Coordinates of C-alpha atoms in Angstrom, one line a residue:
Chain A
M251 CA 31.3 -0.5 -140.5
A252 CA 30.7 -3.8 -142.7
A253 CA 34.0 -3.3 -143.6
P254 CA 36.4 -6.1 -145.2
V255 CA 39.3 -7.3 -142.3
A256 CA 41.6 -9.7 -143.1
L257 CA 44.3 -7.5 -145.0
L258 CA 45.4 -8.9 -148.1
R259 CA 49.8 -10.1 -148.0
P260 CA 51.3 -6.9 -150.2
G261 CA 52.2 -8.2 -153.7
T262 CA 49.2 -10.7 -154.8
P263 CA 48.7 -11.6 -158.0
A264 CA 45.1 -10.6 -157.9
T265 CA 45.9 -7.0 -156.5
R266 CA 48.4 -6.6 -158.0
G267 CA 48.7 -7.3 -161.6
A268 CA 45.0 -5.8 -162.2
G269 CA 47.1 -3.0 -164.7
I270 CA 48.5 -6.0 -166.8
A271 CA 45.4 -8.5 -166.8
C272 CA 42.9 -6.4 -167.9
G273 CA 44.5 -5.6 -171.6
R274 CA 41.8 -6.2 -174.2
R275 CA 38.1 -6.7 -173.8
S276 CA 35.8 -3.5 -174.5
I277 CA 36.7 0.1 -175.0
L278 CA 35.9 0.0 -171.3
A279 CA 38.0 -1.8 -170.3
L280 CA 40.9 -0.6 -172.4
L281 CA 40.0 2.7 -170.3
G282 CA 40.3 1.4 -166.6
C283 CA 43.8 -0.2 -167.8
L284 CA 44.9 3.5 -169.6
M285 CA 43.5 5.4 -166.3
L286 CA 45.8 2.5 -164.1
L287 CA 48.9 3.0 -166.1
S288 CA 49.0 6.5 -165.4
P289 CA 51.9 7.3 -164.0
G290 CA 50.3 9.6 -160.6
L291 CA 47.1 6.4 -160.0
Q292 CA 48.7 3.4 -160.6
A293 CA 51.4 4.8 -157.9
E294 CA 47.7 4.0 -156.0
P295 CA 46.1 0.6 -153.7
D296 CA 43.6 0.2 -155.5
A297 CA 40.2 0.1 -154.6
L298 CA 39.7 -2.8 -152.0
R299 CA 43.4 -2.4 -150.2
Q300 CA 41.9 1.2 -150.2
R301 CA 39.6 0.0 -147.3
Q302 CA 41.2 -2.2 -145.5
L303 CA 44.1 0.4 -145.5
D304 CA 41.0 3.3 -144.2
N305 CA 40.0 0.2 -141.3
L306 CA 43.6 -0.6 -140.1
L307 CA 44.4 2.8 -140.3
L308 CA 41.5 4.2 -137.3
Q309 CA 41.3 1.1 -135.1
D310 CA 44.3 -0.8 -136.1
C311 CA 46.6 2.6 -135.9
G312 CA 43.6 4.4 -133.5
S313 CA 44.3 1.3 -130.6
C314 CA 47.1 3.7 -129.4
H315 CA 46.8 6.6 -131.8
G316 CA 42.9 7.4 -130.6
L317 CA 40.3 6.4 -133.8
R318 CA 40.5 10.7 -134.4
M319 CA 43.8 10.7 -134.2
T320 CA 44.6 12.6 -130.9
G321 CA 47.4 10.7 -129.4
G322 CA 47.2 7.5 -127.1
L323 CA 50.0 5.8 -125.8
G324 CA 51.3 7.0 -129.2
P325 CA 51.4 10.8 -129.9
A326 CA 48.9 12.8 -132.3
L327 CA 48.9 12.0 -135.7
T328 CA 46.0 14.8 -136.6
R329 CA 47.7 17.1 -139.3
Q330 CA 48.3 20.1 -136.7
A331 CA 50.2 17.9 -134.7
L332 CA 52.2 16.3 -138.4
A333 CA 52.9 19.9 -140.0
D334 CA 56.9 19.9 -139.8
I335 CA 57.1 17.2 -140.9
P336 CA 58.5 15.5 -144.1
R337 CA 57.1 13.0 -145.4
D338 CA 59.4 11.0 -146.3
S339 CA 60.3 10.8 -142.1
L340 CA 56.8 9.6 -141.7
I341 CA 57.3 7.4 -144.4
A342 CA 60.2 6.0 -142.7
T343 CA 58.8 5.8 -139.0
V344 CA 55.8 3.2 -140.5
T345 CA 58.2 0.9 -142.3
H346 CA 60.8 0.8 -139.3
G347 CA 59.4 1.4 -136.3
R348 CA 60.7 3.9 -133.5
P349 CA 63.6 1.5 -131.6
G350 CA 63.0 2.0 -127.9
T351 CA 58.9 3.2 -128.3
A352 CA 55.8 0.9 -129.0
M353 CA 56.2 1.9 -131.9
P354 CA 56.5 -1.4 -135.0
G355 CA 57.5 -0.9 -138.1
W356 CA 55.2 -2.5 -140.6
N357 CA 57.0 -3.4 -143.7
A358 CA 56.6 -7.0 -142.1
L359 CA 52.3 -6.7 -143.4
L360 CA 52.2 -3.9 -146.3
D361 CA 54.5 -2.8 -148.8
E362 CA 56.1 0.7 -149.8
Q363 CA 52.7 1.9 -151.9
D364 CA 50.2 0.9 -149.0
I365 CA 52.4 2.9 -146.1
A366 CA 52.5 6.3 -148.6
W367 CA 48.7 5.7 -149.1
L368 CA 48.8 5.9 -144.7
V369 CA 51.2 8.2 -144.9
D370 CA 49.2 10.6 -147.1
Q371 CA 45.3 10.1 -145.3
L372 CA 47.5 10.8 -141.9
L373 CA 48.0 14.6 -144.2
Q374 CA 45.8 15.4 -146.1
G375 CA 43.8 15.1 -142.3
Y376 CA 42.2 11.9 -140.3
P377 CA 39.4 11.2 -140.0
R378 CA 38.6 12.9 -142.9
P379 CA 35.2 15.7 -141.5
Chain B
M124 CA -6.8 18.0 -126.5
K125 CA -11.1 18.3 -126.4
S126 CA -11.8 14.2 -126.6
P127 CA -12.0 13.3 -123.1
V128 CA -10.4 10.2 -123.9
L129 CA -7.5 12.1 -124.4
S130 CA -7.9 14.6 -121.8
L131 CA -7.6 11.2 -119.7
A132 CA -4.8 10.1 -121.4
L133 CA -2.5 12.5 -120.5
A134 CA -3.7 13.4 -116.6
A135 CA -2.2 9.9 -116.3
L136 CA 0.8 9.7 -117.8
L137 CA 1.4 13.6 -116.2
L138 CA 0.7 12.3 -112.8
G139 CA 2.3 9.0 -114.3
G140 CA 5.4 11.7 -114.8
C141 CA 4.9 13.5 -111.2
V142 CA 5.1 9.6 -108.8
H143 CA 7.2 8.0 -110.8
S144 CA 9.6 8.1 -113.2
P145 CA 9.7 9.6 -117.3
Q146 CA 10.0 6.0 -118.6
P147 CA 8.8 3.6 -116.0
Q148 CA 10.9 0.0 -116.3
P149 CA 10.1 -2.9 -114.5
L150 CA 11.6 -4.3 -111.9
R151 CA 14.6 -6.0 -111.7
G152 CA 18.3 -6.3 -110.5
T153 CA 21.6 -5.6 -112.3
G154 CA 24.0 -8.8 -111.2
D155 CA 22.7 -10.5 -114.8
L156 CA 24.1 -6.9 -116.7
G157 CA 27.1 -6.6 -119.0
V158 CA 27.9 -3.7 -121.4
V159 CA 29.8 -3.4 -124.9
V160 CA 31.9 -1.1 -125.6
E161 CA 31.3 -0.1 -129.5
R162 CA 34.5 1.6 -130.2
A163 CA 33.5 3.5 -133.4
S164 CA 30.8 5.2 -132.1
G165 CA 31.6 6.2 -128.5
T166 CA 28.4 3.6 -127.5
L167 CA 27.5 1.3 -124.8
Q168 CA 25.5 -1.6 -124.9
L169 CA 23.8 -2.6 -122.0
V170 CA 22.8 -6.5 -122.4
E171 CA 22.4 -9.3 -120.8
A172 CA 23.9 -12.4 -120.1
S173 CA 20.9 -15.2 -119.4
T174 CA 19.2 -14.5 -122.4
R175 CA 21.6 -13.3 -124.5
T176 CA 20.4 -10.1 -125.5
S177 CA 21.5 -6.5 -125.7
L178 CA 18.5 -4.4 -123.8
A179 CA 20.0 -0.9 -124.5
R180 CA 21.9 1.1 -126.1
I181 CA 23.6 4.2 -124.5
D182 CA 25.4 6.8 -127.0
G183 CA 27.6 10.0 -126.2
L184 CA 30.7 8.2 -124.1
G185 CA 33.0 10.4 -126.6
D186 CA 36.3 8.5 -127.5
L187 CA 36.0 4.7 -126.9
S188 CA 39.2 4.2 -128.6
H189 CA 40.8 2.6 -125.7
A190 CA 38.1 1.7 -122.6
S191 CA 37.5 -0.3 -119.6
V192 CA 34.7 0.4 -117.1
V193 CA 34.1 -0.6 -113.3
F194 CA 30.7 -1.3 -111.6
S195 CA 29.5 0.1 -108.1
R196 CA 29.3 -2.7 -105.4
D197 CA 25.6 -2.0 -106.2
Q198 CA 26.0 -3.3 -110.0
R199 CA 24.1 0.2 -111.0
Y200 CA 26.5 2.1 -111.7
A201 CA 29.2 1.4 -114.9
Y202 CA 32.0 3.6 -115.2
V203 CA 33.5 4.2 -118.1
F204 CA 37.1 5.5 -119.4
G205 CA 37.5 6.9 -122.7
R206 CA 40.4 7.8 -124.8
D207 CA 39.3 11.1 -124.4
G208 CA 40.2 11.8 -120.8
G209 CA 36.1 11.3 -120.3
L210 CA 34.5 8.9 -117.1
T211 CA 31.1 8.7 -117.7
K212 CA 28.6 7.3 -114.9
V213 CA 26.2 5.1 -116.7
D214 CA 22.8 4.4 -115.1
L215 CA 22.3 0.2 -116.5
L216 CA 18.7 0.2 -114.6
R217 CA 17.9 3.6 -116.1
Q218 CA 20.0 3.0 -119.0
R219 CA 21.1 6.4 -119.8
I220 CA 23.8 8.6 -118.8
E221 CA 24.1 9.9 -115.6
Q222 CA 27.1 12.6 -115.1
R223 CA 30.0 12.2 -117.9
V224 CA 33.4 14.6 -116.8
I225 CA 36.2 15.2 -119.2
Q226 CA 38.8 15.0 -116.7
A227 CA 42.3 14.9 -118.8
G228 CA 42.9 15.0 -121.7
N229 CA 43.8 11.0 -123.0
S230 CA 43.1 8.3 -120.4
I231 CA 43.8 4.8 -120.2
G232 CA 41.3 3.1 -117.2
G233 CA 41.1 2.8 -114.4
A234 CA 39.6 1.4 -110.7
I235 CA 37.2 1.6 -107.9
S236 CA 37.9 1.8 -104.1
S237 CA 37.5 -0.9 -101.3
D238 CA 35.0 0.4 -100.3
G239 CA 34.0 1.9 -103.9
S240 CA 33.6 5.4 -102.7
L241 CA 36.9 6.2 -104.8
I242 CA 37.5 6.2 -108.4
A243 CA 40.4 7.0 -110.1
V244 CA 41.4 6.8 -113.4
G245 CA 44.8 7.0 -114.9
N246 CA 46.3 9.5 -117.5
Y247 CA 48.6 10.0 -120.5
E248 CA 47.9 13.6 -120.5
P249 CA 48.2 14.9 -118.8
G250 CA 50.3 12.1 -117.0
G251 CA 49.2 11.3 -114.0
V252 CA 46.7 9.8 -112.0
K253 CA 43.1 12.0 -110.6
V254 CA 40.3 10.9 -108.0
F255 CA 37.0 11.5 -107.9
D256 CA 34.1 10.8 -105.5
A257 CA 32.1 7.6 -106.7
T258 CA 29.0 9.0 -106.3
T259 CA 29.4 12.9 -107.0
L260 CA 32.3 12.9 -109.7
Q261 CA 33.7 15.4 -107.7
Q262 CA 37.5 15.9 -108.1
I263 CA 39.1 14.4 -104.6
A264 CA 42.9 14.3 -105.6
D265 CA 45.6 15.1 -108.3
I266 CA 48.4 13.1 -108.3
P267 CA 50.5 13.8 -111.1
A268 CA 53.4 11.4 -112.4
T269 CA 56.7 11.8 -112.8
P270 CA 58.1 14.2 -115.5
L271 CA 59.8 13.5 -117.4
A272 CA 64.2 14.2 -118.1
D273 CA 63.9 16.9 -120.4
G274 CA 60.6 18.6 -118.6
S275 CA 58.2 18.5 -121.6
T276 CA 55.5 16.2 -119.6
N277 CA 54.8 13.9 -117.2
S278 CA 54.9 10.0 -117.8
R279 CA 52.0 8.4 -118.5
V280 CA 50.8 6.3 -116.3
V281 CA 49.2 2.2 -116.8
G282 CA 47.5 -0.5 -114.9
V283 CA 45.5 1.2 -112.8
T284 CA 44.3 -1.3 -110.0
D285 CA 42.2 -1.3 -107.3
V286 CA 43.8 -2.8 -103.5
P287 CA 42.6 -4.2 -100.5
G288 CA 42.6 -0.6 -98.0
R289 CA 41.2 2.1 -99.8
R290 CA 44.5 1.7 -101.6
F291 CA 44.5 1.9 -105.1
I292 CA 48.4 0.7 -107.6
Y293 CA 49.8 1.8 -111.0
S294 CA 52.6 2.1 -113.5
L295 CA 54.5 4.6 -114.9
F296 CA 55.6 3.5 -118.6
D297 CA 58.4 6.5 -119.3
T298 CA 60.3 6.4 -115.5
G299 CA 59.6 2.6 -115.1
E300 CA 57.9 3.2 -111.5
T301 CA 54.6 1.7 -109.4
W302 CA 53.0 4.2 -107.5
L303 CA 51.0 3.2 -104.8
L304 CA 48.4 5.5 -103.4
D305 CA 46.8 5.0 -100.0
F306 CA 43.6 6.3 -98.6
S307 CA 43.2 5.1 -96.0
Q308 CA 43.8 8.0 -93.5
G309 CA 41.9 10.1 -96.0
N310 CA 41.0 11.9 -99.1
Q311 CA 45.5 13.0 -98.7
P312 CA 46.9 10.1 -99.8
Q313 CA 49.9 8.6 -99.1
V314 CA 52.8 7.8 -101.8
T315 CA 54.8 4.9 -101.9
R316 CA 56.6 5.5 -105.0
F317 CA 58.5 2.1 -106.8
E318 CA 61.4 2.9 -108.8
N319 CA 63.3 0.8 -111.5
I320 CA 61.0 -1.7 -112.2
G321 CA 61.4 -2.5 -115.3
K322 CA 61.5 -0.4 -118.3
Q323 CA 58.0 0.4 -120.1
P324 CA 55.4 -0.8 -118.1
Y325 CA 52.4 -1.0 -120.7
D326 CA 49.9 -2.8 -118.1
A327 CA 49.4 -4.9 -114.7
L328 CA 47.8 -7.6 -112.6
L329 CA 46.5 -7.7 -109.5
T330 CA 45.7 -11.3 -108.1
P331 CA 41.8 -11.8 -107.3
D332 CA 43.5 -12.4 -103.4
G333 CA 44.6 -8.3 -103.3
R334 CA 47.8 -10.5 -102.9
Y335 CA 50.0 -9.8 -105.6
Y336 CA 50.8 -7.2 -108.2
I337 CA 52.2 -8.2 -111.3
A338 CA 53.0 -5.1 -114.1
G339 CA 54.6 -6.3 -117.4
L340 CA 57.6 -4.8 -119.5
F341 CA 57.1 -3.7 -123.2
G342 CA 61.2 -2.3 -123.2
E343 CA 62.6 -5.5 -121.3
D344 CA 61.6 -9.4 -121.4
G345 CA 60.3 -10.1 -117.5
M346 CA 58.0 -8.5 -115.4
A347 CA 57.9 -7.2 -112.3
L348 CA 56.2 -8.4 -109.0
I349 CA 55.2 -6.3 -105.4
D350 CA 54.3 -8.3 -102.4
L351 CA 51.1 -6.4 -100.9
W352 CA 51.9 -8.3 -97.7
H353 CA 55.3 -7.1 -97.7
P354 CA 55.4 -3.9 -99.6
E355 CA 59.2 -3.2 -97.7
R356 CA 60.3 -5.3 -99.8
G357 CA 59.8 -4.3 -103.3
V358 CA 60.4 -5.3 -106.8
T359 CA 61.1 -8.6 -107.5
R360 CA 61.9 -9.1 -111.2
I361 CA 60.0 -12.6 -112.7
L362 CA 60.6 -13.8 -116.0
D363 CA 63.6 -12.5 -116.7
G364 CA 64.6 -13.1 -120.4
Y365 CA 62.5 -15.3 -121.0
G366 CA 63.0 -14.3 -125.0
R367 CA 66.8 -14.4 -124.7
G368 CA 67.4 -15.7 -127.5
Q369 CA 64.5 -15.1 -130.0
Q370 CA 64.1 -12.6 -132.3
K371 CA 61.5 -10.5 -130.5
L372 CA 58.9 -9.5 -133.0
P373 CA 57.1 -6.3 -134.3
V374 CA 54.3 -5.4 -131.5
Y375 CA 51.4 -4.1 -133.5
K376 CA 48.8 -3.7 -130.2
M377 CA 49.5 -4.3 -126.5
P378 CA 49.0 -7.5 -124.1
H379 CA 46.7 -6.9 -121.9
L380 CA 47.2 -8.2 -118.0
E381 CA 44.5 -8.4 -115.4
G382 CA 43.8 -11.2 -112.9
W383 CA 42.1 -13.9 -114.9
T384 CA 45.6 -14.7 -115.9
L385 CA 45.4 -16.8 -112.8
A386 CA 44.4 -20.1 -112.6
G387 CA 44.6 -21.8 -109.7
N388 CA 48.4 -22.7 -108.5
Q389 CA 48.8 -21.6 -112.3
A390 CA 49.4 -17.8 -113.3
F391 CA 49.1 -17.7 -117.9
V392 CA 50.8 -14.9 -119.7
P393 CA 51.1 -12.7 -122.7
A394 CA 54.5 -13.0 -123.7
V395 CA 54.7 -9.7 -125.3
G396 CA 56.4 -9.7 -128.9
Q397 CA 57.1 -13.8 -129.5
H398 CA 54.1 -16.7 -130.3
R399 CA 54.0 -17.7 -126.7
V400 CA 52.0 -17.8 -122.9
L401 CA 54.2 -18.2 -120.3
V402 CA 52.9 -20.4 -117.4
M403 CA 54.4 -19.9 -113.6
D404 CA 53.5 -21.3 -110.7
S405 CA 51.6 -18.2 -108.4
S406 CA 53.4 -19.6 -105.2
S407 CA 57.4 -19.1 -106.7
W408 CA 56.4 -17.0 -109.5
Q409 CA 59.0 -19.3 -111.4
Q410 CA 58.4 -19.3 -115.3
T411 CA 56.7 -23.3 -115.6
D412 CA 56.1 -23.1 -119.5
A413 CA 56.1 -21.7 -122.5
I414 CA 53.1 -22.9 -124.7
E415 CA 53.4 -22.5 -128.8
V416 CA 50.5 -20.7 -130.0
A417 CA 49.3 -18.7 -133.2
G418 CA 50.2 -15.5 -132.7
Q419 CA 51.5 -13.2 -129.9
P420 CA 49.1 -13.1 -127.1
I421 CA 46.7 -10.3 -126.2
F422 CA 44.3 -11.3 -123.1
V423 CA 45.2 -14.8 -121.7
M424 CA 42.0 -15.1 -119.1
A425 CA 41.6 -18.6 -117.5
R426 CA 38.1 -19.6 -117.6
P427 CA 36.2 -19.0 -113.7
D428 CA 36.5 -23.5 -112.5
A429 CA 40.7 -22.5 -113.6
R430 CA 40.2 -25.9 -116.7
Q431 CA 40.4 -23.5 -119.4
I432 CA 42.9 -20.7 -120.5
W433 CA 40.7 -18.4 -123.9
V434 CA 43.7 -16.5 -125.7
N435 CA 42.3 -14.3 -128.4
F436 CA 45.6 -12.5 -130.7
A437 CA 47.0 -9.5 -131.6
H438 CA 46.5 -8.5 -136.1
P439 CA 47.2 -10.0 -137.9
D440 CA 46.3 -13.3 -136.2
N441 CA 43.4 -11.9 -134.2
H442 CA 40.2 -14.0 -136.3
Q443 CA 41.8 -16.6 -134.0
V444 CA 41.5 -17.6 -130.6
Q445 CA 42.7 -20.5 -128.6
V446 CA 41.5 -22.3 -126.0
I447 CA 44.5 -24.1 -123.9
D448 CA 44.5 -27.1 -121.3
S449 CA 45.2 -25.8 -118.2
E450 CA 46.9 -29.8 -116.6
T451 CA 48.9 -30.3 -120.2
H452 CA 49.3 -27.3 -121.1
E453 CA 48.7 -28.6 -124.7
V454 CA 46.2 -26.3 -126.7
I455 CA 42.6 -27.8 -127.0
A456 CA 41.2 -25.6 -129.4
T457 CA 42.0 -23.1 -132.4
L458 CA 38.2 -21.8 -132.9
E459 CA 37.6 -18.7 -136.0
P460 CA 34.8 -16.9 -134.6
G461 CA 35.5 -14.2 -137.1
P462 CA 37.6 -10.7 -138.2
A463 CA 39.9 -8.6 -135.6
V464 CA 38.4 -10.7 -132.5
L465 CA 39.2 -7.7 -129.3
H466 CA 37.6 -8.9 -126.0
M467 CA 37.3 -11.8 -124.5
E468 CA 33.9 -12.1 -121.4
F469 CA 33.3 -14.7 -119.4
T470 CA 29.8 -14.4 -117.4
P471 CA 31.7 -14.7 -113.8
R472 CA 30.6 -18.5 -113.4
G473 CA 32.0 -19.5 -116.7
D474 CA 28.3 -20.5 -118.4
Q475 CA 29.2 -18.3 -121.2
L476 CA 32.1 -16.8 -122.8
W477 CA 31.2 -13.1 -124.5
L478 CA 33.2 -12.5 -127.4
S479 CA 33.7 -9.2 -129.2
V480 CA 34.6 -9.7 -133.8
R481 CA 35.4 -6.2 -134.8
D482 CA 35.3 -6.5 -138.0
G483 CA 32.7 -9.0 -138.2
G484 CA 30.5 -6.5 -136.7
E485 CA 29.0 -8.5 -133.7
I486 CA 29.7 -10.5 -129.9
Q487 CA 29.0 -13.7 -130.0
V488 CA 28.4 -16.0 -126.8
W489 CA 30.6 -18.8 -126.4
D490 CA 29.3 -22.2 -124.5
P491 CA 33.3 -22.8 -123.3
Y492 CA 31.6 -26.5 -122.3
T493 CA 31.0 -27.1 -125.0
L494 CA 33.3 -25.5 -127.4
E495 CA 30.2 -24.0 -129.5
K496 CA 28.8 -20.5 -130.4
L497 CA 25.5 -20.2 -128.9
T498 CA 24.8 -16.4 -130.5
S499 CA 25.8 -13.8 -131.7
L500 CA 24.4 -9.9 -131.2
P501 CA 25.2 -6.9 -133.8
A502 CA 27.5 -4.4 -133.0
E503 CA 29.5 -1.4 -133.7
S504 CA 32.8 -1.7 -133.9
P505 CA 32.3 -4.1 -130.7
S506 CA 35.8 -3.9 -128.4
G507 CA 35.8 -4.2 -124.1
I508 CA 33.0 -6.5 -122.8
F509 CA 32.5 -5.8 -119.0
F510 CA 29.7 -8.1 -116.7
S511 CA 29.0 -6.2 -113.7
S512 CA 30.1 -8.4 -111.3
R513 CA 33.0 -7.6 -111.6
A514 CA 31.7 -5.5 -109.4
H515 CA 32.9 -8.2 -106.3
T516 CA 36.1 -9.1 -108.1
T517 CA 38.8 -7.1 -106.4
G518 CA 41.5 -6.3 -109.2
L519 CA 39.9 -5.6 -112.0

């Protein structure tokens, strides 16, 4: 696993300005831009960021929740364990933490888009079989 | 098998197989060996300090997202406590798993008794401690922790440590207790409970002489001290309110405590949720200083000669390691070994420091006197590094 490591602060121009910056080059670039501008895809972190977040989810979330998300100091985060919990409430927990427990708020390091992507990974079942 | 040479070779192989082990290893000792936990692949690397090399990889150890290791007193066997409740006995000479039991759903670590006969494992699920025969891994005792108020489950256990006299001590994260198990009279332990030690003990250490047990608290600023020469005196709060007036930062990784926080007559411990290392006088247990560092400290380790303290940090500052002068309390070096430095381990006399760089995929060996990197070895998401010299240290 030689995944990139240093998590960029969210909102840096390099990662967030891509959709606007790539306007006039070629048809390919234009297509790329159109894809980025489509609402569904725009909400996703870019590929590099996804790799960083995936490493964070496995290694750092995994430190407390287990590399297989079966729990540790923190509760299990398997698909089954999360089945009855609304997505918004999971996002709120990751964003602000849970006072009185060891779960920290991650909003000092991650933006809304990052957190939503992480929660969706868990809801889809993580780690993937 | 028509060729006489081949037949002869086969006969020799079979004969060899009868008389010796199938894969004969050259004669050697194990005192210079260690293991490195590769957390994502559930494997161990067997390493040798003097040659700074990896000798073998041993697989099949399950989920090692949180894993720790103790050694038999002859230093032949490593006992690995895995996240998935696995207790695995690894033969360092034969370089293979000797035995493996899944003893719980979720565990955090363990200890080996002072006589080498018992292995105690601390579990989150089901919350409690189980004790095993070190030779056979047969269960000897099961001590469930205090049930939570709603009765749903038992408290999670942290900081399991061996105490001289065939005893173990540990703390209960959810109910704020410390329990002392005494096996000196046989395999039915006598249990002494210390209640109200403080909120959410997260880990603990035993001083190398085996006298003081100190549990770090996550739920409040302070630590709980028990003098095992005088358990009847109960728990003393130390470093009480060390963060008073300071904003506590979100804690992205729990710090760790072990006996290596002691450096001569001082103890250097992580402040939870702060970028500081706290210093105490280890006879009075009064705070003497607070050292500003580069992040939230995770491991605060004295070089065996006690002249330096090495510190690594929680995410997102975990690409750095700082070195503190134990006399002046100044940060004398800030090193950047690579992304996600998870753990450090000194060789027993301190000529080398090994550290794991998880996201760099390597183990690095440093000279802690020149502060220069000597070499690096490839590893899969390495985390804990444990040298077999721990076999002969109380509390490790």
